């Protein structure tokens, strides 16, 4: 196999696996009874690639995709990888304002979308953005609010004025010959941008992260290698495809090693466990909140998870107690943690399946092959010794090409020596294993003391009735900031503010004990499961303003 870090495109990667393991299952949708072998999957991707070419889409043109984890998502990912369009992932929870921003900022010429999810009707959103659609011909849209947008394609059974039907677009692909597709695919370069991911918005307005074939293929291959993936493995993927967790740590990690992708269209702990049992999955991905709800279901309803071996818990800090429970109760003895961010495609470090459990629950592993990691002093940028906290920086094949049309933001994120400054705080030991201690912007400064929310969160997880906890800083006239904990209790638990404070007393430093404690049923999150701490901080400030005696806030 070619050196995957710099000499192969996404389309070539699929062709390699389809050539080596043509009859191995590639994609399975249990709820739809869809099963593609690698050869069938390759053929379907080729067909869609030719259809996109028939629409007139050129190499490097931006295609926005707004849909949950439906079969067309996975097919489009690799079809674009073959014909060179830049697949621009759209968060499925976006509303009209956010969708308009992404389409305009990305210069997307084509939007492919499904009917919607939950309370979001994508068809209505599209007509609100482009009322001109109702009187326009296919491919000749002249949208006042989105002048670059020309093609709208609907995935579904209904027809809509001015919008291409998916089946009609597929039929158009017959106009393109196999040789034309081969020529297009051969013209692509590994350094071409092939995917654009928008930052999740936990710290500000989304930025378009430009990711190349090299970024994605190399990262997917390394991730799969760390998990020991092979043709006999079957990965259950319930995480969203519009995020790197789904379309890199999930699908690309699988295709790199001819592993089977078992897809979940929208997360449900019961559906995940049913799929694991029915399809005899050997691996399962998820963010901590997903695993927490799966463990809750297993307490009430038995599912056979004995085939599970590995998988990734990532997307937000992974509580040690949850990791241990997944190992013990879900048979995932080789579960690993991946740390990174979208700008790193996304993996930077990872634990390995043969690492001792203690390392796999207390660190986020060491650098992936081909990736350098260092810890620097946030104040002066100088590298710090092992065991000293600082900002995590990464350099290698996986670092993004930049933010789309944002050169100043790109320069702020990647220094002149090619180091990506993550904004995350961590400590690296003498063996290269990294422990995350927080984000620079999450750091609480109380009376001159630096407090890192992660440390307090890990401690509060040890309280038997605590299901989940998030810690933020809120303003204080006396100390500058105070610690506020948002605690989610296990079902049926009755716990008071004083119970929590008494538990903390004598076990952690007094200045780290939360001044304010608020019991909640859940947290504001992005669609890929990241808790939006800036929203929790806003909630905390509002709660404090409602109570004169804030010490008794519950």
Coordinates of C-alpha atoms in Angstrom, one line a residue:
X1 CA 0.0 0.0 0.0
X2 CA 1.2 3.5 -0.8
X3 CA 2.4 5.8 2.0
X4 CA -0.9 7.0 3.2
X5 CA 0.2 10.3 4.7
X6 CA 0.9 12.1 1.5
X7 CA 0.4 10.0 -1.7
X8 CA -3.2 8.9 -1.8
X9 CA -6.7 10.5 -2.2
X10 CA -10.0 9.5 -0.6
X11 CA -11.1 8.0 -3.9
X12 CA -8.0 5.9 -4.3
X13 CA -8.3 4.7 -0.7
X14 CA -11.7 3.2 -1.5
X15 CA -10.5 1.7 -4.7
X16 CA -7.6 0.0 -2.8
X17 CA -9.9 -1.6 -0.2
X18 CA -12.5 -2.6 -2.8
X19 CA -9.7 -4.2 -4.8
X20 CA -8.3 -6.2 -1.9
X21 CA -11.6 -7.1 -0.1
X22 CA -14.4 -6.9 -2.7
X23 CA -16.8 -9.2 -0.9
X24 CA -16.3 -7.9 2.6
X25 CA -19.3 -6.0 3.9
X26 CA -18.5 -2.2 3.7
X27 CA -21.8 -0.5 4.9
X28 CA -24.7 -1.9 6.8
X29 CA -27.9 0.0 7.8
X30 CA -29.7 -2.4 10.1
X31 CA -33.0 -0.4 10.2
X32 CA -33.1 -0.2 6.4
X33 CA -31.8 -3.7 5.6
X34 CA -29.1 -2.1 3.4
X35 CA -25.9 -4.0 2.9
X36 CA -23.1 -3.1 0.5
X37 CA -20.0 -5.1 0.0
X38 CA -16.9 -3.1 -0.7
X39 CA -17.3 -3.7 -4.5
X40 CA -21.0 -2.7 -4.4
X41 CA -20.1 0.4 -2.3
X42 CA -17.4 1.4 -4.8
X43 CA -19.9 1.0 -7.6
X44 CA -22.5 3.2 -5.9
X45 CA -19.9 5.9 -5.1
X46 CA -18.8 5.9 -8.8
X47 CA -22.4 6.3 -9.9
X48 CA -22.9 9.3 -7.6
X49 CA -19.6 10.8 -8.6
X50 CA -20.6 10.7 -12.2
X51 CA -24.0 12.3 -11.3
X52 CA -22.3 15.2 -9.6
X53 CA -20.1 15.7 -12.7
X54 CA -23.2 15.6 -14.9
X55 CA -24.6 18.5 -12.7
X56 CA -21.6 20.5 -13.9
X57 CA -19.8 20.4 -10.6
X58 CA -16.1 21.1 -11.0
X59 CA -13.0 20.0 -9.1
X60 CA -12.7 22.2 -6.0
X61 CA -16.3 23.4 -6.1
X62 CA -18.2 23.4 -2.8
X63 CA -21.1 21.1 -2.1
X64 CA -23.0 21.5 1.1
X65 CA -24.7 18.5 2.6
X66 CA -27.5 18.8 5.2
X67 CA -28.7 15.4 6.4
X68 CA -28.5 13.0 9.3
X69 CA -26.5 9.7 8.9
X70 CA -28.5 8.4 6.0
X71 CA -26.9 6.1 3.4
X72 CA -26.5 9.0 0.9
X73 CA -24.2 10.8 3.4
X74 CA -21.6 8.0 3.3
X75 CA -21.9 7.5 -0.4
X76 CA -21.5 11.3 -1.1
X77 CA -18.4 11.5 1.1
X78 CA -16.6 9.0 -1.1
X79 CA -18.2 10.1 -4.3
X80 CA -16.8 13.6 -3.7
X81 CA -13.5 12.1 -2.9
X82 CA -13.5 10.6 -6.3
X83 CA -14.6 13.6 -8.4
X84 CA -13.0 16.3 -6.4
X85 CA -15.8 18.4 -5.1
X86 CA -15.3 19.8 -1.6
X87 CA -17.9 18.3 0.7
X88 CA -19.0 21.0 3.1
X89 CA -20.6 19.4 6.2
X90 CA -23.7 21.1 7.7
X91 CA -24.6 20.7 11.3
X92 CA -28.0 19.0 11.3
X93 CA -29.3 21.2 14.1
X94 CA -28.7 24.4 12.2
X95 CA -31.6 26.8 11.7
X96 CA -32.2 29.3 8.9
X97 CA -29.8 32.0 10.1
X98 CA -26.9 29.5 10.7
X99 CA -27.5 27.7 7.4
X100 CA -27.5 31.0 5.5
X101 CA -24.2 31.9 7.1
X102 CA -22.6 28.6 6.2
X103 CA -23.8 28.6 2.6
X104 CA -22.7 32.2 2.1
X105 CA -19.4 31.9 3.9
X106 CA -18.5 28.6 2.2
X107 CA -19.4 29.9 -1.4
X108 CA -21.4 26.6 -1.8
X109 CA -22.8 26.3 -5.3
X110 CA -24.9 23.1 -4.5
X111 CA -26.9 22.2 -1.4
X112 CA -28.0 18.5 -1.0
X113 CA -30.4 18.0 1.8
X114 CA -33.0 15.6 3.3
X115 CA -36.4 16.3 4.8
X116 CA -35.1 17.2 8.2
X117 CA -34.9 16.0 11.8
X118 CA -37.0 16.6 14.9
X119 CA -38.3 20.1 14.8
X120 CA -36.2 21.2 11.8
X121 CA -37.9 21.1 8.4
X122 CA -35.1 21.5 5.9
X123 CA -37.4 22.0 2.9
X124 CA -39.1 24.9 4.6
X125 CA -35.8 26.4 5.6
X126 CA -34.6 26.2 2.0
X127 CA -37.7 28.0 0.6
X128 CA -37.4 30.6 3.3
X129 CA -33.8 31.3 2.2
X130 CA -34.6 31.1 -1.5
X131 CA -38.2 31.9 -2.3
X132 CA -37.1 32.4 -5.9
X133 CA -36.9 28.6 -6.1
X134 CA -40.6 28.2 -6.8
X135 CA -40.3 29.9 -10.1
X136 CA -36.8 28.8 -11.2
X137 CA -35.6 26.1 -13.5
X138 CA -33.3 23.4 -12.2
X139 CA -29.7 24.5 -12.0
X140 CA -30.6 28.1 -12.8
X141 CA -31.4 29.5 -9.4
X142 CA -30.9 33.2 -8.9
X143 CA -31.2 33.5 -5.1
X144 CA -30.9 37.1 -3.8
X145 CA -29.6 36.1 -0.4
X146 CA -27.2 33.4 -1.7
X147 CA -26.0 34.4 -5.2
X148 CA -23.4 31.6 -5.4
X149 CA -26.0 28.9 -4.9
X150 CA -27.2 27.3 -8.1
X151 CA -28.2 23.6 -7.5
X152 CA -30.6 22.3 -4.9
X153 CA -31.0 18.5 -4.6
X154 CA -33.5 16.8 -2.3
X155 CA -33.0 13.3 -1.0
X156 CA -36.4 11.8 -0.4
X157 CA -39.6 10.6 -2.1
X158 CA -41.4 13.9 -2.7
X159 CA -40.8 16.5 -5.4
X160 CA -40.4 20.2 -4.8
X161 CA -40.6 23.1 -7.3
X162 CA -37.1 24.3 -8.4
X163 CA -35.3 21.5 -6.6
X164 CA -33.7 18.4 -8.2
X165 CA -35.0 15.0 -7.1
X166 CA -32.2 12.7 -6.0
X167 CA -33.2 10.0 -8.4
X168 CA -33.2 12.4 -11.3
X169 CA -29.7 13.4 -10.4
X170 CA -28.6 9.8 -10.3
X171 CA -30.1 9.2 -13.7
X172 CA -28.0 12.1 -15.1
X173 CA -24.9 10.2 -14.2
X174 CA -25.5 7.9 -17.2
X175 CA -24.3 10.8 -19.4
X176 CA -20.8 10.5 -17.9
X177 CA -18.5 7.7 -19.0
X178 CA -16.3 5.6 -16.8
X179 CA -13.3 7.0 -18.5
X180 CA -14.4 10.6 -17.7
X181 CA -14.6 9.7 -14.1
X182 CA -11.2 8.0 -14.1
X183 CA -9.7 11.1 -15.8
X184 CA -11.3 13.4 -13.1
X185 CA -10.1 11.2 -10.3
X186 CA -6.6 11.0 -11.7
X187 CA -6.4 14.8 -11.8
X188 CA -6.8 15.1 -8.1
X189 CA -3.9 15.8 -5.8
X190 CA -3.5 14.5 -2.2
X191 CA -3.0 18.1 -1.0
X192 CA -6.3 19.2 -2.5
X193 CA -9.0 20.4 -0.1
X194 CA -11.7 17.8 -0.2
X195 CA -13.8 18.5 3.0
X196 CA -14.8 21.6 4.9
X197 CA -15.9 21.2 8.5
X198 CA -17.3 24.1 10.4
X199 CA -16.1 24.5 14.0
X200 CA -18.8 23.6 16.5
X201 CA -19.3 27.0 17.9
X202 CA -18.4 26.2 21.6
X203 CA -16.1 29.3 21.6
X204 CA -17.5 31.6 18.9
X205 CA -18.9 31.9 15.4
X206 CA -18.1 28.9 13.1
X207 CA -15.1 28.9 10.9
X208 CA -14.7 26.7 7.8
X209 CA -11.8 24.3 8.4
X210 CA -10.2 23.2 5.1
X211 CA -9.1 19.6 5.2
X212 CA -7.2 17.8 2.5
X213 CA -7.1 14.2 1.3
X214 CA -3.8 13.8 3.1
X215 CA -5.3 15.2 6.4
X216 CA -8.2 12.9 6.3
X217 CA -6.8 9.7 4.8
X218 CA -3.7 9.8 7.0
X219 CA -5.7 10.4 10.2
X220 CA -8.3 7.7 9.4
X221 CA -5.6 5.2 8.7
X222 CA -3.7 6.0 11.9
X223 CA -6.9 5.9 14.0
X224 CA -7.9 2.5 12.6
X225 CA -4.3 1.2 13.1
X226 CA -4.3 2.2 16.8
X227 CA -7.6 0.2 17.3
X228 CA -6.2 -2.8 15.5
X229 CA -8.8 -2.7 12.8
X230 CA -9.0 -5.3 10.1
X231 CA -11.5 -6.9 7.6
X232 CA -13.1 -8.9 10.4
X233 CA -14.0 -5.9 12.5
X234 CA -17.4 -4.2 12.5
X235 CA -17.7 -0.7 13.9
X236 CA -21.0 0.8 15.1
X237 CA -21.1 4.5 14.2
X238 CA -23.9 6.5 16.0
X239 CA -21.9 9.8 16.0
X240 CA -22.9 12.4 13.5
X241 CA -21.3 12.2 10.0
X242 CA -21.1 16.0 9.7
X243 CA -18.4 16.0 12.3
X244 CA -14.9 14.5 12.0
X245 CA -15.8 11.9 14.7
X246 CA -18.2 10.3 12.2
X247 CA -16.5 10.8 8.8
X248 CA -12.9 10.4 9.9
X249 CA -12.6 8.4 13.1
X250 CA -15.6 6.4 11.8
X251 CA -15.9 5.9 8.0
X252 CA -12.3 6.6 6.9
X253 CA -10.8 4.6 9.8
X254 CA -13.0 1.7 8.5
X255 CA -12.3 2.0 4.8
X256 CA -8.6 2.3 5.5
X257 CA -8.7 -1.2 6.9
X258 CA -11.6 -2.8 5.0
X259 CA -13.6 -2.8 8.2
X260 CA -17.5 -2.9 8.1
X261 CA -19.4 0.3 8.9
X262 CA -22.6 -0.3 10.9
X263 CA -24.5 3.0 10.6
X264 CA -27.0 4.5 13.1
X265 CA -29.1 7.3 11.5
X266 CA -29.8 9.2 14.7
X267 CA -28.6 8.3 18.1
X268 CA -30.7 6.2 20.4
X269 CA -29.1 4.0 23.1
X270 CA -31.5 1.2 22.4
X271 CA -30.9 1.3 18.6
X272 CA -27.2 1.3 19.2
X273 CA -27.3 -1.7 21.5
X274 CA -29.7 -3.6 19.2
X275 CA -27.3 -3.0 16.3
X276 CA -24.3 -4.1 18.4
X277 CA -26.1 -7.3 19.3
X278 CA -27.6 -8.1 15.8
X279 CA -24.6 -7.2 13.8
X280 CA -22.0 -8.6 16.2
X281 CA -20.1 -5.4 16.3
X282 CA -16.5 -5.5 17.6
X283 CA -16.2 -1.7 18.0
X284 CA -18.4 1.2 19.1
X285 CA -17.8 5.0 19.0
X286 CA -19.4 7.6 21.1
X287 CA -19.1 10.7 23.2
X288 CA -19.3 10.2 27.0
X289 CA -23.0 11.2 27.2
X290 CA -23.8 8.4 24.7
X291 CA -22.0 5.8 26.7
X292 CA -23.7 7.0 29.9
X293 CA -27.2 6.5 28.4
X294 CA -26.2 3.1 26.9
X295 CA -25.0 2.0 30.4
X296 CA -28.3 3.2 31.9
X297 CA -30.3 1.0 29.3
X298 CA -28.1 -2.0 30.1
X299 CA -29.1 -1.7 33.8
X300 CA -32.7 -2.3 32.8
X301 CA -32.6 -4.3 29.7
X302 CA -30.1 -7.0 28.7
X303 CA -28.2 -6.8 25.4
X304 CA -25.4 -9.0 24.2
X305 CA -22.3 -6.8 23.9
X306 CA -19.8 -9.6 24.3
X307 CA -18.5 -9.2 20.7
X308 CA -17.3 -5.7 21.5
X309 CA -13.6 -5.2 21.8
X310 CA -12.7 -1.6 21.1
X311 CA -14.0 1.8 20.1
X312 CA -13.4 5.4 20.8
X313 CA -14.8 7.6 23.6
X314 CA -14.1 11.2 22.6
X315 CA -15.7 14.6 21.7
X316 CA -15.5 15.9 25.2
X317 CA -13.6 15.1 28.4
X318 CA -14.0 11.4 29.2
X319 CA -14.9 10.8 32.9
X320 CA -12.7 8.1 34.4
X321 CA -15.6 6.3 36.1
X322 CA -17.5 6.1 32.8
X323 CA -14.5 4.6 31.1
X324 CA -14.2 1.9 33.7
X325 CA -17.9 1.1 33.6
X326 CA -17.7 0.7 29.8
X327 CA -14.8 -1.7 30.1
X328 CA -16.5 -3.7 32.7
X329 CA -20.2 -3.7 31.6
X330 CA -19.9 -3.4 27.8
X331 CA -17.0 -5.8 27.4
X332 CA -14.9 -3.0 25.6
X333 CA -11.6 -4.1 27.2
X334 CA -9.6 -2.3 24.5
X335 CA -11.6 1.0 24.4
X336 CA -9.4 4.0 23.6
X337 CA -9.5 7.7 23.8
X338 CA -8.6 10.1 20.9
X339 CA -7.8 13.7 21.6
X340 CA -7.8 16.4 18.9
X341 CA -9.9 19.0 17.2
X342 CA -11.4 19.7 13.8
X343 CA -8.3 21.7 12.8
X344 CA -6.2 18.6 13.2
X345 CA -8.5 16.4 11.0
X346 CA -9.2 15.6 14.0
X347 CA -6.8 13.2 15.8
X348 CA -3.6 14.4 17.6
X349 CA -3.0 11.8 20.3
X350 CA -4.6 8.5 21.1
X351 CA -4.3 5.7 23.6
X352 CA -3.5 2.3 22.2
X353 CA -5.5 -0.9 22.8
X354 CA -2.5 -2.5 24.6
X355 CA -1.9 0.4 26.9
X356 CA -2.6 -0.5 30.6
X357 CA -6.1 0.4 31.6
X358 CA -4.8 3.1 34.0
X359 CA -3.2 5.0 31.1
X360 CA -6.4 4.6 29.0
X361 CA -8.6 6.1 31.7
X362 CA -6.2 8.8 33.0
X363 CA -4.6 10.1 29.8
X364 CA -5.5 10.8 26.1
X365 CA -2.5 8.8 24.9
X366 CA 0.5 9.8 22.9
X367 CA 1.0 11.4 19.5
X368 CA -0.3 9.5 16.4
X369 CA 2.3 8.4 13.9
X370 CA 3.5 11.3 11.8
X371 CA 2.3 13.9 14.4
X372 CA 4.5 15.9 16.7
X373 CA 3.1 17.3 20.0
X374 CA 4.7 19.8 22.4
X375 CA 3.5 21.7 25.4
X376 CA 4.3 25.4 25.6
X377 CA 4.0 28.2 28.1
X378 CA 0.8 30.2 27.0
X379 CA 2.5 33.4 27.9
X380 CA 5.8 33.2 26.0
X381 CA 5.4 30.2 23.7
X382 CA 8.4 28.5 25.1
X383 CA 8.3 24.7 25.3
X384 CA 8.0 23.5 28.9
X385 CA 9.5 20.3 30.5
X386 CA 7.6 17.1 31.1
X387 CA 5.2 17.3 33.9
X388 CA 4.6 21.0 33.5
X389 CA 1.2 22.3 32.4
X390 CA 0.9 24.4 29.2
X391 CA -0.8 24.8 25.9
X392 CA -0.9 21.8 23.6
X393 CA 0.5 22.3 20.1
X394 CA 0.6 19.9 17.2
X395 CA 2.4 19.7 13.9
X396 CA 2.2 17.2 11.1
X397 CA 0.4 15.9 8.0
X398 CA -3.0 16.3 9.9
X399 CA -2.9 20.0 10.4
X400 CA -5.6 21.8 8.3
X401 CA -4.8 23.9 5.3
X402 CA -6.4 26.8 7.0
X403 CA -9.8 28.5 7.7
X404 CA -11.7 29.3 4.5
X405 CA -11.4 33.0 3.6
X406 CA -10.0 33.8 7.1
X407 CA -6.3 34.3 6.8
X408 CA -5.9 36.3 10.0
X409 CA -7.7 33.5 12.0
X410 CA -5.5 30.9 10.3
X411 CA -2.3 32.8 11.2
X412 CA -3.5 33.0 14.8
X413 CA -4.1 29.3 14.9
X414 CA -1.0 28.0 13.0
X415 CA 2.4 29.7 13.7
X416 CA 5.2 30.2 11.2
X417 CA 6.8 26.9 12.1
X418 CA 3.6 25.0 11.3
X419 CA 2.5 24.4 14.9
X420 CA -1.2 24.3 15.5
X421 CA -2.0 26.0 18.8
X422 CA -5.0 24.1 20.2
X423 CA -6.1 26.4 23.0
X424 CA -6.2 23.4 25.2
X425 CA -4.2 22.9 28.4
X426 CA -2.3 19.7 29.2
X427 CA 0.5 18.0 30.9
X428 CA 2.8 15.5 29.1
X429 CA 4.8 12.9 31.0
X430 CA 8.3 11.7 30.2
X431 CA 6.9 8.9 28.0
X432 CA 4.8 11.3 25.8
X433 CA 1.4 10.5 27.3
X434 CA -0.8 13.5 27.5
X435 CA -3.3 14.5 30.2
X436 CA -5.8 17.2 29.4
X437 CA -6.3 19.7 32.2
X438 CA -8.7 22.2 30.5
X439 CA -9.0 24.9 28.0
X440 CA -7.2 28.2 28.3
X441 CA -10.6 30.1 28.0
X442 CA -12.2 27.7 30.5
X443 CA -9.7 28.4 33.2
X444 CA -11.2 30.0 36.3
X445 CA -9.1 32.6 38.1
X446 CA -10.4 33.0 41.6
X447 CA -8.6 35.5 43.8
X448 CA -5.4 34.9 41.8
X449 CA -5.7 31.1 42.0
X450 CA -5.9 29.3 38.6
X451 CA -8.6 26.7 38.8
X452 CA -9.1 24.1 36.0
X453 CA -12.7 22.8 35.7
X454 CA -11.6 19.3 34.6
X455 CA -10.0 18.6 38.0
X456 CA -13.1 19.5 39.9
X457 CA -15.4 17.6 37.5
X458 CA -13.3 14.4 37.9
X459 CA -13.5 14.7 41.6
X460 CA -17.3 15.3 41.7
X461 CA -17.8 12.2 39.4
X462 CA -16.7 10.1 42.3
X463 CA -19.8 11.1 44.3
X464 CA -22.1 8.0 44.0
X465 CA -25.2 9.8 43.0
X466 CA -23.6 12.1 40.4
X467 CA -24.4 11.1 36.8
X468 CA -22.6 14.0 35.1
X469 CA -21.1 17.4 36.0
X470 CA -19.9 20.5 34.3
X471 CA -18.0 23.3 36.0
X472 CA -17.7 26.9 34.8
X473 CA -16.5 30.2 36.3
X474 CA -19.1 33.0 37.0
X475 CA -18.3 36.6 37.9
X476 CA -17.6 37.6 41.5
X477 CA -17.1 41.1 42.7
X478 CA -14.9 40.0 45.6
X479 CA -12.7 37.3 43.9
X480 CA -13.1 38.0 40.1
X481 CA -14.6 34.6 39.5
X482 CA -16.3 31.9 41.5
X483 CA -16.7 28.2 40.8
X484 CA -20.2 27.0 39.7
X485 CA -21.1 23.3 39.2
X486 CA -24.0 22.1 37.1
X487 CA -24.7 18.6 38.4
X488 CA -26.9 16.0 36.8
X489 CA -28.0 13.3 39.3
X490 CA -28.7 9.7 38.7
X491 CA -32.4 8.8 38.5
X492 CA -34.2 8.7 41.9
X493 CA -31.3 10.4 43.7
X494 CA -32.0 13.0 46.4
X495 CA -29.0 15.2 47.1
X496 CA -28.7 18.7 48.5
X497 CA -26.2 21.5 47.9
X498 CA -24.8 20.9 51.4
X499 CA -24.4 17.2 50.7
X500 CA -22.1 18.1 47.8
X501 CA -20.2 20.7 49.7
X502 CA -19.6 18.4 52.7
X503 CA -18.3 15.7 50.3
X504 CA -15.8 18.2 48.9
X505 CA -14.7 19.5 52.3
X506 CA -11.3 18.3 53.2
X507 CA -10.9 16.4 49.9
X508 CA -10.1 19.2 47.6
X509 CA -8.7 22.7 48.2
X510 CA -11.2 25.1 49.7
X511 CA -10.9 27.5 46.8
X512 CA -11.8 24.7 44.4
X513 CA -15.1 23.8 46.2
X514 CA -18.0 25.1 44.1
X515 CA -19.5 28.3 45.6
X516 CA -22.7 27.7 43.6
X517 CA -24.3 24.3 42.8
X518 CA -27.2 23.9 40.4
X519 CA -28.9 20.6 39.7
X520 CA -30.0 20.1 36.1
X521 CA -31.6 17.5 33.8
X522 CA -29.1 18.1 31.0
X523 CA -26.7 20.5 29.3
X524 CA -26.7 22.7 26.2
X525 CA -24.6 20.8 23.6
X526 CA -23.5 21.0 20.0
X527 CA -25.0 18.3 17.8
X528 CA -21.8 16.2 18.1
X529 CA -22.2 16.1 21.9
X530 CA -19.8 18.8 23.1
X531 CA -21.1 20.7 26.1
X532 CA -21.3 24.4 25.3
X533 CA -19.7 25.8 28.5
X534 CA -20.2 29.4 27.4
X535 CA -23.9 28.8 27.5
X536 CA -23.6 27.2 30.9
X537 CA -21.8 30.3 32.0
X538 CA -24.6 32.5 30.7
X539 CA -27.2 30.3 32.4
X540 CA -25.2 30.6 35.6
X541 CA -25.1 34.4 35.5
X542 CA -28.9 34.5 34.9
X543 CA -29.5 32.1 37.8
X544 CA -27.3 34.2 40.1
X545 CA -29.2 37.4 39.2
X546 CA -32.5 35.7 40.2
X547 CA -31.6 34.9 43.7
X548 CA -30.5 37.3 46.5
X549 CA -29.2 34.4 48.6
X550 CA -27.2 32.7 46.0
X551 CA -25.5 30.4 48.5
X552 CA -28.7 28.4 48.6
X553 CA -29.1 28.2 44.8
X554 CA -30.4 24.7 43.9

